[in-house]
Amino acid sequence: MEFDHTAVPSSDIAESVEWYCSKLGAEVIYQDASWAFLNVGGTKLALVTPSQHPPHVAVRVTEGELAEASRAAKVAIDVHRDGTRGIYIYDPFGNAVELICYPAGETIYATGRPGKVGQ
Amino acid sequence: MEFDHTAVPSSDIAESVEWYCSKLGAEVIYQDASWAFLNVGGTKLALVTPSQHPPHVAVRVTEGELAEASRAAKVAIDVHRDGTRGIYIYDPFGNAVELICYPAGETIYATGRPGKVGQ
């Protein structure tokens, strides 16, 4: 299990991207009007629209681990727009933790469409 | 500038530590009754008491960068119990970002007292 990213809420993705790039030297991995993925000092930071995703931390799991966790938590696996799949589980104080899987060859990061898209 | 950690709130540090260790295979870097530092899949996760620290992401800066940011933001530098120093700045939607500095030789991580302490 490998740490994947932290996600923080934003009501204006472009404005948040500008802030993280100018203040923290972030680099854009992916950006559209509803979310963005940044590289902040070597770790991924997601900017998410609160109505779509809760703030969370995400750890990367295999397809097998995700399937097992989905069964254990009785939560259906979400397939995201970027090709990743995941479920949210919650710690004892309600903090969301995403278990995320990057199916080989199925994400936008593996299909030659990295970078700033859809702006 | 290097990503340092993500901090999530907890009202019972021991209970949260147990959850992150059992569910995500986290390892304890430091733990006492008021906060903890975990290694979650290669990245540090802090568990913090909400009255002491906001949820945040933290990036590691040099002493010079911290001093400059402190002057620019007009925010005094906090010296923490573990020997680190930092300030919080806030993104356009109120998410806290800590700029944290580990002065050489002055933190508990550099003085032979790592591990589970104070429980």
Coordinates of C-alpha atoms in Angstrom, one line a residue:
Chain A
M1 CA 0.0 0.0 0.0
E2 CA 1.6 3.3 -1.1
F3 CA 0.5 6.8 -0.3
D4 CA -1.0 8.3 -3.5
H5 CA -2.4 11.8 -2.8
T6 CA -4.2 14.3 -0.6
A7 CA -7.3 16.1 -1.8
V8 CA -8.5 19.5 -0.7
P9 CA -11.7 21.3 -1.6
S10 CA -11.9 24.2 -4.0
S11 CA -14.8 26.2 -5.4
D12 CA -12.7 27.5 -8.2
I13 CA -10.2 25.0 -9.6
A14 CA -8.4 27.5 -11.8
E15 CA -7.9 30.0 -8.9
S16 CA -6.7 27.2 -6.6
V17 CA -4.3 25.9 -9.2
E18 CA -2.9 29.4 -9.7
W19 CA -2.3 29.7 -5.9
Y20 CA -0.6 26.4 -5.5
C21 CA 1.6 27.0 -8.5
S22 CA 2.6 30.5 -7.5
K23 CA 3.0 29.9 -3.7
L24 CA 4.3 26.4 -3.6
G25 CA 5.8 25.8 -7.1
A26 CA 3.2 23.2 -7.9
E27 CA 3.2 21.6 -11.3
V28 CA -0.1 20.7 -13.1
I29 CA -0.5 16.9 -13.8
Y30 CA -4.1 17.3 -14.9
Q31 CA -6.6 20.2 -14.8
D32 CA -10.2 20.8 -15.9
A33 CA -13.0 23.0 -14.6
S34 CA -14.1 20.4 -12.0
W35 CA -10.8 19.1 -10.5
A36 CA -7.1 19.2 -10.8
F37 CA -4.1 17.0 -9.9
L38 CA -0.9 18.8 -9.0
N39 CA 2.6 17.7 -8.1
V40 CA 3.5 19.6 -4.9
G41 CA 7.0 19.0 -3.9
G42 CA 7.0 15.4 -5.1
T43 CA 3.6 14.3 -3.9
K44 CA 0.3 14.6 -5.6
L45 CA -2.3 17.1 -4.4
A46 CA -5.9 16.9 -5.8
L47 CA -8.1 19.9 -5.9
V48 CA -11.7 18.7 -5.8
T49 CA -15.2 20.2 -6.0
P50 CA -16.9 19.6 -2.7
S51 CA -20.1 18.4 -4.3
Q52 CA -18.1 15.7 -6.1
H53 CA -15.5 14.4 -3.6
P54 CA -14.9 14.9 0.1
P55 CA -11.5 16.1 1.2
H56 CA -9.4 13.0 1.7
V57 CA -6.1 11.2 1.7
A58 CA -5.6 8.4 -0.8
V59 CA -3.5 5.3 -0.7
R60 CA -2.8 3.2 -3.8
V61 CA -3.9 -0.4 -3.8
T62 CA -3.9 -3.2 -6.3
E63 CA -7.1 -4.3 -8.1
G64 CA -7.2 -7.4 -5.8
E65 CA -6.9 -5.3 -2.6
L66 CA -9.5 -2.9 -3.9
A67 CA -12.0 -5.7 -4.6
E68 CA -11.4 -7.2 -1.2
A69 CA -11.8 -3.8 0.6
S70 CA -14.9 -3.2 -1.4
R71 CA -16.4 -6.5 -0.2
A72 CA -15.3 -5.9 3.4
A73 CA -16.7 -2.4 3.5
K74 CA -19.8 -3.3 1.4
V75 CA -19.1 -0.3 -0.8
A76 CA -19.3 -0.3 -4.6
I77 CA -16.2 0.6 -6.5
D78 CA -16.4 3.9 -8.3
V79 CA -14.8 4.3 -11.7
H80 CA -13.5 7.8 -12.1
R81 CA -13.2 10.0 -15.2
D82 CA -9.5 9.6 -15.2
G83 CA -9.7 5.8 -15.3
T84 CA -8.8 5.2 -11.7
R85 CA -11.1 3.2 -9.5
G86 CA -11.7 3.6 -5.8
I87 CA -13.8 3.5 -2.7
Y88 CA -13.9 5.8 0.3
I89 CA -13.6 4.4 3.8
Y90 CA -13.8 6.6 6.9
D91 CA -11.5 6.7 10.0
P92 CA -13.0 6.8 13.5
F93 CA -13.5 10.6 13.3
G94 CA -15.0 10.8 9.9
N95 CA -11.9 11.6 7.8
A96 CA -12.2 10.1 4.3
V97 CA -9.5 7.8 3.1
E98 CA -9.7 6.7 -0.5
L99 CA -8.3 3.3 -1.6
I100 CA -7.4 4.0 -5.2
C101 CA -6.3 1.7 -8.0
Y102 CA -4.7 2.6 -11.3
P103 CA -5.7 -0.2 -13.7
A104 CA -2.7 -0.8 -16.0
G105 CA -3.2 1.0 -19.3
E106 CA -6.7 2.3 -18.4
T107 CA -6.0 5.7 -16.9
I108 CA -5.4 9.0 -18.7
Y109 CA -1.9 9.0 -17.1
A110 CA -1.0 5.9 -19.1
T111 CA -2.6 6.8 -22.5
G112 CA -0.6 9.8 -23.6
R113 CA -2.8 12.4 -22.4
P114 CA -1.0 13.9 -19.4
G115 CA -0.8 17.6 -18.8
K116 CA -3.1 20.5 -18.7
V117 CA -6.3 19.3 -20.4
G118 CA -9.8 20.7 -20.9
Q119 CA -9.2 24.3 -19.8
Chain B
M1 CA 10.2 22.9 -1.5
E2 CA 9.3 19.3 -0.7
F3 CA 6.0 17.8 0.4
D4 CA 6.2 16.9 4.1
H5 CA 2.9 15.6 5.5
T6 CA -0.8 15.7 5.6
A7 CA -2.6 16.3 8.9
V8 CA -6.1 15.1 9.8
P9 CA -8.0 15.7 12.9
S10 CA -8.6 13.2 15.7
S11 CA -10.3 13.4 19.1
D12 CA -8.6 10.3 20.3
I13 CA -5.1 9.9 19.0
A14 CA -4.6 6.3 20.2
E15 CA -7.9 5.2 18.6
S16 CA -6.9 6.8 15.3
V17 CA -3.4 5.4 15.4
E18 CA -4.9 1.9 15.9
W19 CA -7.2 2.4 12.9
Y20 CA -4.5 3.7 10.5
C21 CA -2.1 0.9 11.6
S22 CA -4.7 -1.9 11.2
K23 CA -6.4 -0.6 8.0
L24 CA -3.5 0.9 6.1
G25 CA -0.4 -0.7 7.6
A26 CA 0.8 2.6 9.0
E27 CA 3.9 2.7 11.1
V28 CA 4.3 5.0 14.1
I29 CA 7.0 7.6 13.9
Y30 CA 5.9 9.5 17.0
Q31 CA 2.9 9.3 19.3
D32 CA 1.7 10.9 22.5
A33 CA -1.8 11.7 23.8
S34 CA -2.2 14.9 21.8
W35 CA -0.8 14.0 18.4
A36 CA 1.0 11.4 16.3
F37 CA 3.1 11.2 13.2
L38 CA 2.6 8.1 11.1
N39 CA 4.3 6.7 8.0
V40 CA 1.5 5.7 5.6
G41 CA 2.8 4.1 2.5
G42 CA 5.9 6.2 2.4
T43 CA 4.4 9.6 3.3
K44 CA 3.9 11.1 6.7
L45 CA 0.4 11.5 8.1
A46 CA -0.1 13.6 11.2
L47 CA -3.0 13.0 13.6
V48 CA -3.8 16.3 15.3
T49 CA -6.1 17.5 18.1
P50 CA -8.4 20.0 16.4
S51 CA -8.0 22.6 19.2
Q52 CA -4.2 22.6 18.6
H53 CA -3.8 22.4 14.8
P54 CA -6.1 22.7 11.8
P55 CA -6.2 19.9 9.2
H56 CA -3.5 20.8 6.7
V57 CA -1.0 19.8 4.2
A58 CA 2.7 20.7 4.9
V59 CA 5.6 21.4 2.7
R60 CA 9.2 21.4 3.9
V61 CA 11.1 24.6 3.6
T62 CA 14.5 25.9 4.6
E63 CA 15.0 28.2 7.5
G64 CA 15.6 31.0 5.1
E65 CA 12.4 30.3 3.1
L66 CA 10.4 30.1 6.3
A67 CA 11.8 33.4 7.6
E68 CA 11.0 35.0 4.2
A69 CA 7.4 33.6 4.1
S70 CA 6.9 34.7 7.7
R71 CA 7.8 38.2 6.8
A72 CA 5.7 38.2 3.7
A73 CA 2.6 36.7 5.4
K74 CA 3.2 38.8 8.6
V75 CA 2.8 35.7 10.7
A76 CA 5.1 34.8 13.6
I77 CA 6.9 31.5 13.3
D78 CA 5.7 28.8 15.8
V79 CA 8.2 26.5 17.5
H80 CA 6.6 23.1 17.9
R81 CA 7.1 20.5 20.7
D82 CA 9.0 18.3 18.3
G83 CA 11.5 21.0 17.4
T84 CA 10.1 21.8 14.0
R85 CA 9.2 25.4 13.2
G86 CA 6.4 26.6 10.9
I87 CA 3.7 28.9 9.9
Y88 CA 0.3 28.3 8.4
I89 CA -0.8 30.1 5.3
Y90 CA -4.3 29.6 3.7
D91 CA -5.3 28.9 0.1
P92 CA -8.1 30.9 -1.5
F93 CA -10.7 28.5 0.0
G94 CA -9.4 28.4 3.5
N95 CA -7.4 25.2 3.4
A96 CA -4.4 25.5 5.7
V97 CA -0.9 24.9 4.3
E98 CA 1.9 24.6 6.7
L99 CA 5.4 25.7 5.7
I100 CA 7.6 23.6 8.0
C101 CA 11.3 23.6 8.7
Y102 CA 13.3 21.0 10.5
P103 CA 16.3 22.9 12.0
A104 CA 19.4 20.6 11.8
G105 CA 19.9 18.7 15.0
E106 CA 17.1 20.4 16.9
T107 CA 14.1 18.1 16.3
I108 CA 13.2 14.9 18.2
Y109 CA 13.7 13.0 14.9
A110 CA 17.4 14.0 15.0
T111 CA 18.2 13.5 18.7
G112 CA 17.7 9.8 19.2
R113 CA 14.2 9.8 20.4
P114 CA 12.1 8.5 17.5
G115 CA 9.4 5.9 18.0
K116 CA 6.4 5.6 20.2
V117 CA 6.9 8.0 23.1
G118 CA 4.8 9.2 26.0
Q119 CA 1.9 6.8 25.8

